[in-house]
Amino acid sequence: MAEVGESTATAPPGQMRDIPVGMLHDAHCHFFSTRFLEALARQRGRDESPLDLTRELQWVDPETPDALADRWVRELDANGVTRAVLIASVPGDQSSVAAAVERHPARLVGYFMLDPAAPDAATTAARALDEQHLRGICLFPAMHHTALDDGRVAAVIEVAAARPGTIVFVHCGMLSIGVRKKLGLASRFDLRLGDPLGVARLAAAYPAVPFVIPHFGAGLFREALMAVEACSNVYLDTSSSNGWIRHTPGLTLDEVFRTAVAVAGASRLLFGTDSSFFPRGWQVGVHAAQRLAVERLGLSAADQVLIFGGNFDRLHKESR
Ligand SMILES: [Zn+2]
């Protein structure tokens, strides 16, 4: 719900106003746990510990899930962020995020990456939602080489559909994972599979399930907008620095927001940063750039409240 008490008058583009009163929630952060690093170490196959990787990456040791959850909450506090989605970012790491959500249920909402081609995918998803109190299933079709019209994906969506309030997040478009590059891990992604029109097909089949396409479609902006227009249960998240913009000559973040608001309306845009590791922490610059972009568009205070928190609260009425 939008907590708006102020004027919704618009300001001329380019003219800054006070930030509207409203909660700031981040719909897209990654929980880079010790188990996440263990999985990357296994993939590299050099008999390294998670600590070896943190030293190489110059990251702060994530330690236990409880310790990392506390670090996240301190970071959110320091930046005026009330709630955040934390994503378990490798299949099989649901328990780390579950522990974080258990510790801070009012602040954190847990999503988890799922490989729908894994033999136990539907059971894993059901357990994560029912017993571990997670709220979103994250699919990465390009990474897991599973098309969105594959029956195994439908089986996973069925699990979400049977549990009202469950979000299905589908990464589309350009996929590039910084930590994999830094560690020299091969990323044999099939970018053809991350298609927003495939999300539209699923969203039409499961109209009660909210689907989230991150990064405005990460380069497939037009297709993401088509999915949004075709299906009222498709949302876009605004997260990351949106580097995909440079794939389209002349495109700017301002124009992306202008077009997205025109097609999706402010009620289907979810602010996110794509923050992940420490010491970098919460991505202040991403928030500042997006806040400036919407200010320059002269979006009403009410619309800004929706994008930066109201829609999040509508989708996640409670953490568990
Ligand atoms: Zn991300």
Coordinates of N, CA and C in Angstrom, one line a residue, residues 14-233:
G14 N 13.7 18.0 -14.6 CA 14.9 18.6 -14.3 C 14.9 19.4 -13.0
Q15 N 13.7 19.5 -12.4 CA 13.7 20.3 -11.2 C 13.5 19.3 -10.0
M16 N 14.5 19.4 -9.1 CA 14.5 18.5 -8.0 C 13.5 18.9 -6.9
R17 N 12.8 17.9 -6.3 CA 11.9 18.2 -5.2 C 12.4 17.3 -4.0
D18 N 11.8 17.5 -2.9 CA 12.1 16.7 -1.8 C 11.7 15.2 -2.1
I19 N 12.4 14.3 -1.6 CA 12.1 12.9 -1.8 C 10.7 12.6 -1.1
P20 N 9.8 11.9 -1.8 CA 8.5 11.7 -1.2 C 8.6 10.9 0.1
V21 N 7.7 11.1 1.0 CA 7.6 10.3 2.2 C 7.2 8.9 1.8
G22 N 7.8 7.9 2.3 CA 7.4 6.5 1.9 C 8.6 5.6 2.2
M23 N 8.2 4.4 2.4 CA 9.2 3.4 2.7 C 10.1 3.1 1.5
L24 N 11.4 2.9 1.8 CA 12.3 2.5 0.7 C 12.6 1.0 0.9
H25 N 12.2 0.3 -0.1 CA 12.4 -1.2 -0.1 C 13.1 -1.6 -1.4
D26 N 14.0 -2.6 -1.2 CA 14.8 -3.0 -2.4 C 14.4 -4.4 -2.8
A27 N 13.8 -4.5 -4.0 CA 13.3 -5.8 -4.5 C 14.3 -6.8 -5.1
H28 N 15.6 -6.4 -5.0 CA 16.5 -7.3 -5.7 C 17.9 -7.2 -5.1
C29 N 18.2 -8.0 -4.1 CA 19.6 -8.1 -3.6 C 20.0 -9.6 -3.5
H30 N 21.2 -9.9 -3.5 CA 21.7 -11.3 -3.5 C 22.3 -11.6 -2.2
F31 N 22.0 -12.8 -1.7 CA 22.6 -13.2 -0.4 C 23.8 -14.2 -0.7
F32 N 25.0 -13.6 -0.8 CA 26.2 -14.3 -1.1 C 26.8 -15.0 0.1
S33 N 26.2 -16.1 0.4 CA 26.5 -16.8 1.7 C 27.8 -17.7 1.5
T34 N 28.2 -18.2 2.6 CA 29.4 -19.2 2.6 C 29.0 -20.4 1.7
R35 N 27.8 -20.8 1.7 CA 27.5 -22.0 0.9 C 27.5 -21.6 -0.6
F36 N 27.2 -20.3 -0.9 CA 27.3 -19.8 -2.3 C 28.7 -19.9 -2.7
L37 N 29.6 -19.5 -1.8 CA 31.1 -19.5 -2.2 C 31.6 -20.9 -2.3
E38 N 31.1 -21.8 -1.4 CA 31.4 -23.2 -1.5 C 31.1 -23.8 -2.9
A39 N 29.9 -23.4 -3.4 CA 29.5 -23.9 -4.7 C 30.4 -23.4 -5.8
L40 N 30.8 -22.1 -5.7 CA 31.7 -21.6 -6.7 C 33.1 -22.3 -6.6
A41 N 33.5 -22.5 -5.4 CA 34.8 -23.2 -5.2 C 34.8 -24.6 -5.8
R42 N 33.7 -25.3 -5.6 CA 33.5 -26.6 -6.2 C 33.6 -26.6 -7.7
Q43 N 32.9 -25.5 -8.3 CA 32.9 -25.4 -9.7 C 34.3 -25.1 -10.3
R44 N 35.1 -24.4 -9.5 CA 36.4 -24.1 -10.0 C 37.4 -25.3 -9.8
G45 N 37.1 -26.2 -8.9 CA 37.8 -27.5 -8.7 C 39.2 -27.4 -8.4
R46 N 39.6 -26.4 -7.5 CA 41.0 -26.3 -7.1 C 41.2 -26.6 -5.6
D47 N 40.3 -27.3 -5.0 CA 40.4 -27.6 -3.6 C 40.6 -26.3 -2.7
E48 N 39.7 -25.4 -3.0 CA 39.8 -24.1 -2.2 C 38.6 -24.0 -1.2
S49 N 38.9 -23.2 -0.2 CA 37.8 -23.0 0.8 C 37.1 -21.7 0.4
P50 N 35.9 -21.5 1.0 CA 35.2 -20.2 0.7 C 36.1 -19.1 1.2
L51 N 36.8 -19.3 2.2 CA 37.7 -18.2 2.7 C 38.8 -17.8 1.7
D52 N 39.3 -18.9 1.0 CA 40.3 -18.6 -0.1 C 39.6 -17.7 -1.1
L53 N 38.4 -18.0 -1.5 CA 37.7 -17.2 -2.5 C 37.5 -15.7 -2.0
T54 N 37.1 -15.6 -0.7 CA 36.8 -14.2 -0.2 C 38.1 -13.4 -0.3
R55 N 39.2 -14.1 0.0 CA 40.5 -13.3 0.0 C 40.8 -12.9 -1.4
E56 N 40.6 -13.8 -2.4 CA 40.9 -13.5 -3.8 C 40.0 -12.4 -4.3
L57 N 38.8 -12.4 -3.9 CA 37.8 -11.4 -4.3 C 37.9 -10.1 -3.5
Q58 N 38.6 -10.2 -2.4 CA 38.7 -9.1 -1.5 C 37.3 -8.7 -0.9
W59 N 36.6 -9.8 -0.6 CA 35.2 -9.6 0.0 C 35.4 -9.8 1.5
V60 N 34.4 -9.3 2.2 CA 34.3 -9.7 3.6 C 33.7 -11.1 3.7
D61 N 34.3 -11.9 4.6 CA 33.9 -13.3 4.8 C 32.4 -13.3 5.2
P62 N 31.5 -13.9 4.5 CA 30.1 -13.9 4.9 C 29.8 -14.6 6.2
E63 N 30.7 -15.5 6.7 CA 30.5 -16.2 7.9 C 29.2 -17.0 7.9
T64 N 28.5 -17.0 9.0 CA 27.3 -17.8 9.1 C 26.1 -17.0 8.5
P65 N 25.1 -17.7 8.1 CA 23.9 -17.0 7.6 C 23.3 -16.0 8.6
D66 N 23.4 -16.3 9.8 CA 22.9 -15.4 10.8 C 23.7 -14.1 10.9
A67 N 25.1 -14.3 10.8 CA 26.0 -13.2 10.8 C 25.8 -12.3 9.6
L68 N 25.6 -13.0 8.4 CA 25.4 -12.2 7.2 C 24.1 -11.5 7.2
A69 N 23.1 -12.1 7.8 CA 21.7 -11.5 7.9 C 21.8 -10.2 8.7
D70 N 22.6 -10.3 9.8 CA 22.7 -9.1 10.7 C 23.5 -8.0 10.0
R71 N 24.5 -8.4 9.2 CA 25.3 -7.4 8.4 C 24.4 -6.7 7.4
W72 N 23.5 -7.5 6.8 CA 22.6 -6.9 5.8 C 21.7 -5.9 6.5
V73 N 21.1 -6.3 7.6 CA 20.2 -5.4 8.3 C 20.9 -4.1 8.7
R74 N 22.1 -4.2 9.2 CA 22.9 -3.0 9.6 C 23.1 -2.1 8.3
E75 N 23.3 -2.8 7.2 CA 23.6 -2.0 6.0 C 22.3 -1.4 5.5
L76 N 21.2 -2.1 5.6 CA 19.9 -1.5 5.3 C 19.6 -0.3 6.2
D77 N 19.8 -0.5 7.5 CA 19.6 0.6 8.4 C 20.4 1.8 8.1
A78 N 21.7 1.6 7.7 CA 22.6 2.7 7.4 C 22.1 3.5 6.2
N79 N 21.3 2.9 5.3 CA 20.9 3.5 4.1 C 19.4 3.8 4.0
G80 N 18.7 3.7 5.2 CA 17.3 4.0 5.2 C 16.4 3.1 4.4
V81 N 16.9 1.8 4.3 CA 16.1 0.8 3.5 C 15.3 0.0 4.6
T82 N 14.0 -0.1 4.4 CA 13.3 -0.8 5.4 C 13.2 -2.3 5.1
R83 N 12.9 -2.7 3.9 CA 12.8 -4.1 3.6 C 13.6 -4.5 2.3
A84 N 14.0 -5.7 2.2 CA 14.8 -6.1 1.0 C 14.5 -7.6 0.7
V85 N 14.5 -7.8 -0.6 CA 14.5 -9.2 -1.1 C 15.9 -9.7 -1.1
L86 N 16.2 -10.8 -0.5 CA 17.5 -11.4 -0.6 C 17.4 -12.7 -1.4
I87 N 18.2 -12.9 -2.4 CA 18.1 -14.1 -3.3 C 19.2 -15.1 -3.0
A88 N 18.8 -16.3 -2.7 CA 19.8 -17.4 -2.6 C 20.2 -17.6 -4.0
S89 N 21.5 -17.4 -4.3 CA 22.0 -17.2 -5.7 C 22.7 -18.4 -6.3
V90 N 22.5 -19.6 -5.7 CA 22.9 -20.8 -6.3 C 21.9 -21.9 -5.9
P91 N 21.5 -22.8 -6.9 CA 20.6 -23.8 -6.5 C 21.1 -24.6 -5.2
G92 N 20.2 -24.8 -4.3 CA 20.6 -25.6 -3.1 C 20.9 -24.7 -1.9
D93 N 20.9 -23.4 -2.0 CA 21.3 -22.6 -0.9 C 20.1 -21.9 -0.2
Q94 N 18.9 -22.6 -0.3 CA 17.7 -22.0 0.3 C 17.9 -21.9 1.8
S95 N 18.5 -22.8 2.5 CA 18.6 -22.8 3.9 C 19.3 -21.5 4.4
S96 N 20.3 -21.0 3.7 CA 21.0 -19.8 4.1 C 20.0 -18.6 4.2
V97 N 19.3 -18.4 3.1 CA 18.3 -17.3 3.1 C 17.2 -17.5 4.1
A98 N 16.8 -18.8 4.2 CA 15.7 -19.1 5.2 C 16.2 -18.7 6.6
A99 N 17.4 -18.9 6.9 CA 17.9 -18.6 8.3 C 17.9 -17.0 8.4
A100 N 18.2 -16.3 7.4 CA 18.2 -14.9 7.4 C 16.8 -14.3 7.6
V101 N 15.9 -14.9 6.9 CA 14.5 -14.4 7.0 C 13.9 -14.8 8.4
E102 N 14.3 -15.9 8.9 CA 13.8 -16.4 10.2 C 14.3 -15.4 11.3
R103 N 15.5 -14.9 11.1 CA 16.1 -13.9 12.0 C 15.6 -12.5 11.9
H104 N 15.2 -12.1 10.7 CA 14.7 -10.7 10.6 C 13.5 -10.7 9.7
P105 N 12.4 -11.3 10.2 CA 11.2 -11.5 9.3 C 10.5 -10.2 8.9
A106 N 10.7 -9.2 9.7 CA 10.1 -7.9 9.3 C 10.9 -7.1 8.2
R107 N 12.1 -7.5 8.1 CA 13.0 -6.8 7.2 C 13.3 -7.5 5.9
L108 N 13.4 -8.8 5.9 CA 13.9 -9.6 4.8 C 12.9 -10.5 4.2
V109 N 12.9 -10.6 2.9 CA 12.0 -11.5 2.1 C 13.0 -12.4 1.3
G110 N 12.7 -13.7 1.4 CA 13.7 -14.6 0.8 C 13.2 -15.2 -0.6
Y111 N 14.0 -15.1 -1.6 CA 13.8 -15.8 -2.8 C 14.9 -16.8 -3.0
F112 N 14.7 -17.7 -4.0 CA 15.8 -18.7 -4.2 C 15.9 -19.1 -5.7
M113 N 17.1 -19.2 -6.1 CA 17.4 -19.7 -7.4 C 17.1 -21.2 -7.5
L114 N 16.4 -21.6 -8.6 CA 16.0 -23.0 -8.7 C 16.3 -23.4 -10.1
D115 N 16.9 -24.6 -10.3 CA 17.1 -25.2 -11.6 C 15.9 -26.1 -11.9
P116 N 15.0 -25.7 -12.8 CA 13.8 -26.5 -13.0 C 14.1 -27.8 -13.6
A117 N 15.3 -28.0 -14.1 CA 15.7 -29.3 -14.7 C 16.2 -30.3 -13.7
A118 N 16.4 -29.8 -12.5 CA 16.9 -30.8 -11.4 C 15.7 -31.8 -11.2
P119 N 16.0 -33.0 -10.9 CA 15.0 -34.0 -10.8 C 14.0 -33.7 -9.6
D120 N 14.5 -33.0 -8.6 CA 13.7 -32.8 -7.4 C 13.2 -31.3 -7.3
A121 N 13.1 -30.6 -8.5 CA 12.9 -29.2 -8.5 C 11.5 -28.9 -7.8
A122 N 10.5 -29.6 -8.2 CA 9.2 -29.2 -7.7 C 9.1 -29.5 -6.2
T123 N 9.7 -30.6 -5.7 CA 9.7 -30.9 -4.3 C 10.5 -29.8 -3.5
T124 N 11.7 -29.5 -4.1 CA 12.5 -28.4 -3.5 C 11.8 -27.1 -3.3
A125 N 11.1 -26.7 -4.4 CA 10.3 -25.5 -4.4 C 9.3 -25.5 -3.3
A126 N 8.5 -26.6 -3.3 CA 7.4 -26.8 -2.3 C 8.0 -26.6 -0.9
R127 N 9.1 -27.3 -0.6 CA 9.7 -27.3 0.7 C 10.2 -25.9 1.1
A128 N 10.8 -25.2 0.1 CA 11.3 -23.8 0.4 C 10.2 -22.9 0.7
L129 N 9.0 -23.1 0.1 CA 7.9 -22.2 0.3 C 7.1 -22.5 1.5
D130 N 6.9 -23.8 1.7 CA 6.1 -24.3 2.9 C 6.8 -24.3 4.2
E131 N 8.1 -24.8 4.2 CA 8.8 -25.0 5.4 C 9.8 -24.0 5.7
Q132 N 10.4 -23.4 4.6 CA 11.5 -22.5 4.9 C 11.0 -21.0 4.7
H133 N 9.7 -20.8 4.4 CA 9.1 -19.5 4.4 C 9.7 -18.6 3.4
L134 N 10.2 -19.1 2.3 CA 10.7 -18.3 1.2 C 9.5 -17.9 0.4
R135 N 9.7 -16.8 -0.4 CA 8.5 -16.2 -1.1 C 8.6 -16.1 -2.6
G136 N 9.8 -16.3 -3.1 CA 10.0 -16.2 -4.6 C 10.9 -17.2 -5.2
I137 N 10.4 -17.7 -6.3 CA 11.2 -18.7 -7.1 C 11.9 -18.0 -8.2
C138 N 13.3 -18.1 -8.3 CA 14.0 -17.4 -9.3 C 14.5 -18.3 -10.4
L139 N 14.1 -18.1 -11.6 CA 14.5 -18.9 -12.7 C 15.5 -18.2 -13.6
F140 N 16.5 -18.9 -14.1 CA 17.5 -18.3 -14.9 C 17.6 -19.2 -16.2
P141 N 16.7 -19.1 -17.1 CA 16.6 -20.1 -18.2 C 17.9 -20.1 -19.0
A142 N 18.6 -19.0 -19.2 CA 19.8 -19.0 -20.0 C 20.9 -19.8 -19.3
M143 N 20.9 -19.7 -18.0 CA 21.9 -20.4 -17.2 C 21.7 -21.9 -17.1
H144 N 20.4 -22.2 -16.9 CA 20.1 -23.6 -16.7 C 19.6 -24.4 -18.0
H145 N 19.7 -23.7 -19.1 CA 19.5 -24.3 -20.4 C 18.1 -25.0 -20.4
T146 N 17.1 -24.3 -19.9 CA 15.8 -24.9 -19.9 C 14.8 -23.8 -20.4
A147 N 14.2 -24.1 -21.5 CA 13.3 -23.1 -22.1 C 12.1 -22.9 -21.2
L148 N 11.5 -21.7 -21.3 CA 10.3 -21.4 -20.5 C 9.1 -22.2 -20.9
D149 N 9.1 -22.8 -22.1 CA 7.9 -23.6 -22.5 C 8.2 -25.1 -22.2
D150 N 9.3 -25.4 -21.5 CA 9.5 -26.8 -21.0 C 8.5 -27.2 -20.0
G151 N 8.1 -28.4 -20.0 CA 7.1 -28.9 -19.0 C 7.6 -28.8 -17.6
R152 N 8.9 -28.9 -17.5 CA 9.5 -28.9 -16.1 C 9.4 -27.5 -15.5
V153 N 9.4 -26.5 -16.3 CA 9.1 -25.2 -15.8 C 7.7 -25.0 -15.4
A154 N 6.8 -25.6 -16.2 CA 5.4 -25.5 -15.8 C 5.1 -26.2 -14.5
A155 N 5.8 -27.3 -14.3 CA 5.6 -28.0 -13.0 C 6.0 -27.2 -11.8
V156 N 7.1 -26.4 -12.0 CA 7.5 -25.5 -10.9 C 6.5 -24.3 -10.7
I157 N 6.0 -23.8 -11.8 CA 5.0 -22.7 -11.7 C 3.7 -23.2 -11.0
E158 N 3.4 -24.5 -11.3 CA 2.2 -25.1 -10.6 C 2.4 -25.0 -9.0
V159 N 3.6 -25.2 -8.6 CA 3.9 -25.2 -7.2 C 3.7 -23.8 -6.7
A160 N 4.1 -22.8 -7.4 CA 3.9 -21.4 -7.0 C 2.4 -21.1 -7.0
A161 N 1.7 -21.5 -8.1 CA 0.3 -21.2 -8.2 C -0.5 -21.7 -7.1
A162 N -0.1 -22.9 -6.5 CA -0.8 -23.5 -5.4 C -0.6 -22.8 -4.1
R163 N 0.3 -21.8 -4.1 CA 0.7 -21.1 -2.9 C 0.6 -19.6 -3.1
P164 N -0.6 -19.1 -2.9 CA -0.9 -17.6 -3.2 C 0.1 -16.8 -2.5
G165 N 0.6 -15.8 -3.2 CA 1.6 -14.8 -2.6 C 3.0 -15.2 -3.1
T166 N 3.2 -16.3 -3.8 CA 4.5 -16.7 -4.3 C 4.8 -15.9 -5.6
I167 N 6.0 -15.4 -5.6 CA 6.5 -14.6 -6.8 C 7.3 -15.6 -7.7
V168 N 7.2 -15.4 -9.0 CA 8.1 -16.1 -9.9 C 8.9 -15.0 -10.6
F169 N 10.2 -15.1 -10.4 CA 11.1 -14.1 -10.9 C 11.9 -14.8 -12.1
V170 N 11.9 -14.2 -13.2 CA 12.5 -14.9 -14.4 C 13.5 -13.9 -15.0
H171 N 14.8 -14.3 -14.9 CA 15.8 -13.5 -15.5 C 15.8 -13.6 -17.1
C172 N 15.7 -12.5 -17.7 CA 15.6 -12.5 -19.2 C 16.8 -11.7 -19.8
G173 N 17.0 -11.8 -21.0 CA 18.0 -10.9 -21.7 C 19.4 -11.2 -21.4
M174 N 20.2 -10.1 -21.3 CA 21.6 -10.3 -21.1 C 21.9 -10.8 -19.7
L175 N 22.7 -11.8 -19.6 CA 23.1 -12.4 -18.3 C 24.6 -12.4 -18.1
S176 N 25.1 -11.7 -17.1 CA 26.5 -11.6 -16.9 C 26.7 -11.6 -15.4
I177 N 27.5 -12.5 -14.9 CA 27.6 -12.6 -13.4 C 29.1 -12.3 -13.1
G178 N 29.2 -11.1 -12.4 CA 30.5 -10.5 -12.1 C 31.4 -11.5 -11.4
V179 N 30.9 -12.1 -10.4 CA 31.8 -13.0 -9.5 C 32.3 -14.2 -10.3
R180 N 31.5 -14.7 -11.3 CA 32.0 -15.8 -12.1 C 33.1 -15.3 -13.0
K181 N 33.0 -14.1 -13.5 CA 34.1 -13.5 -14.4 C 35.3 -13.4 -13.5
K182 N 35.2 -12.8 -12.3 CA 36.4 -12.5 -11.5 C 37.1 -13.8 -11.2
L183 N 36.3 -14.9 -11.0 CA 37.0 -16.2 -10.6 C 37.4 -17.0 -11.8
G184 N 37.1 -16.4 -13.0 CA 37.5 -17.2 -14.2 C 36.6 -18.4 -14.5
L185 N 35.4 -18.4 -14.0 CA 34.5 -19.5 -14.2 C 33.8 -19.4 -15.5
A186 N 33.7 -20.4 -16.3 CA 33.0 -20.4 -17.6 C 31.5 -20.2 -17.3
S187 N 30.9 -19.4 -18.2 CA 29.5 -19.2 -18.1 C 28.9 -19.4 -19.5
R188 N 28.5 -20.7 -19.7 CA 28.0 -21.1 -21.0 C 26.5 -20.8 -21.0
F189 N 26.1 -19.6 -21.1 CA 24.7 -19.2 -21.0 C 24.1 -19.2 -22.4
D190 N 22.9 -19.7 -22.5 CA 22.1 -19.6 -23.8 C 21.1 -18.5 -23.7
L191 N 21.6 -17.3 -24.2 CA 20.8 -16.1 -24.0 C 19.5 -16.1 -24.7
R192 N 19.3 -17.0 -25.7 CA 18.1 -17.1 -26.4 C 16.9 -17.5 -25.5
L193 N 17.2 -18.2 -24.4 CA 16.2 -18.8 -23.6 C 15.5 -17.8 -22.6
G194 N 16.2 -16.7 -22.4 CA 15.6 -15.7 -21.4 C 14.8 -14.8 -22.2
D195 N 13.6 -15.2 -22.5 CA 12.7 -14.4 -23.4 C 11.5 -13.9 -22.7
P196 N 11.3 -12.6 -22.5 CA 10.1 -12.1 -21.8 C 8.8 -12.5 -22.5
L197 N 8.8 -12.8 -23.7 CA 7.6 -13.3 -24.4 C 7.3 -14.7 -23.8
G198 N 8.3 -15.5 -23.5 CA 8.1 -16.8 -22.8 C 7.4 -16.6 -21.4
V199 N 7.9 -15.5 -20.7 CA 7.3 -15.1 -19.5 C 5.8 -14.8 -19.7
A200 N 5.5 -14.0 -20.7 CA 4.1 -13.6 -21.0 C 3.2 -14.8 -21.2
R201 N 3.8 -15.8 -21.9 CA 3.0 -17.1 -22.1 C 2.6 -17.7 -20.8
L202 N 3.6 -17.8 -19.9 CA 3.4 -18.4 -18.5 C 2.4 -17.5 -17.7
A203 N 2.6 -16.2 -17.8 CA 1.8 -15.3 -17.0 C 0.3 -15.4 -17.5
A204 N 0.1 -15.6 -18.8 CA -1.2 -15.7 -19.3 C -1.9 -17.0 -18.8
A205 N -1.0 -18.0 -18.6 CA -1.6 -19.3 -18.2 C -1.8 -19.4 -16.7
Y206 N -1.1 -18.5 -16.0 CA -1.2 -18.5 -14.5 C -1.4 -17.1 -14.0
P207 N -2.7 -16.6 -14.3 CA -2.9 -15.1 -14.1 C -2.9 -14.7 -12.6
A208 N -2.9 -15.6 -11.7 CA -2.9 -15.2 -10.3 C -1.5 -15.2 -9.7
V209 N -0.5 -15.6 -10.5 CA 0.9 -15.6 -10.1 C 1.6 -14.3 -10.5
P210 N 2.1 -13.6 -9.6 CA 2.9 -12.4 -10.1 C 4.3 -12.8 -10.6
F211 N 4.6 -12.4 -11.8 CA 5.9 -12.7 -12.4 C 6.7 -11.4 -12.4
V212 N 8.0 -11.5 -12.1 CA 8.9 -10.3 -12.1 C 10.0 -10.6 -13.1
I213 N 10.2 -9.6 -14.0 CA 11.3 -9.6 -15.0 C 12.3 -8.5 -14.5
P214 N 13.5 -9.0 -14.1 CA 14.4 -8.0 -13.6 C 15.1 -7.1 -14.6
H215 N 15.7 -6.0 -14.2 CA 16.5 -5.1 -15.0 C 15.7 -4.7 -16.3
F216 N 14.4 -4.5 -16.2 CA 13.6 -4.0 -17.3 C 13.7 -5.0 -18.5
G217 N 14.1 -6.2 -18.3 CA 14.3 -7.2 -19.4 C 15.7 -7.3 -19.8
A218 N 16.6 -6.5 -19.2 CA 18.1 -6.6 -19.5 C 18.4 -6.7 -21.0
G219 N 17.9 -5.7 -21.7 CA 18.2 -5.6 -23.1 C 17.0 -6.0 -24.0
L220 N 16.1 -6.8 -23.5 CA 14.9 -7.2 -24.2 C 13.8 -6.3 -23.7
F221 N 14.1 -5.0 -23.7 CA 13.1 -4.0 -23.1 C 11.8 -4.0 -23.8
R222 N 11.9 -4.0 -25.1 CA 10.6 -4.0 -25.9 C 9.8 -5.2 -25.6
E223 N 10.4 -6.4 -25.6 CA 9.7 -7.6 -25.3 C 9.2 -7.6 -23.9
A224 N 10.0 -7.1 -22.9 CA 9.5 -7.0 -21.5 C 8.2 -6.1 -21.5
L225 N 8.3 -5.0 -22.2 CA 7.1 -4.1 -22.2 C 5.9 -4.8 -22.8
M226 N 6.1 -5.6 -23.9 CA 5.0 -6.4 -24.5 C 4.4 -7.3 -23.5
A227 N 5.3 -8.0 -22.7 CA 4.8 -8.9 -21.7 C 4.0 -8.2 -20.6
V228 N 4.4 -7.0 -20.2 CA 3.7 -6.2 -19.2 C 2.4 -5.8 -19.8
E229 N 2.4 -5.4 -21.1 CA 1.1 -4.9 -21.6 C 0.1 -6.1 -21.8
A230 N 0.7 -7.3 -22.2 CA -0.2 -8.4 -22.4 C -0.8 -9.0 -21.1
C231 N 0.0 -8.9 -20.1 CA -0.4 -9.6 -18.8 C -0.3 -8.7 -17.6
S232 N -1.4 -8.5 -16.9 CA -1.4 -7.5 -15.8 C -0.7 -8.1 -14.6
N233 N -0.3 -9.4 -14.6 CA 0.5 -10.0 -13.5 C 2.0 -10.0 -13.8

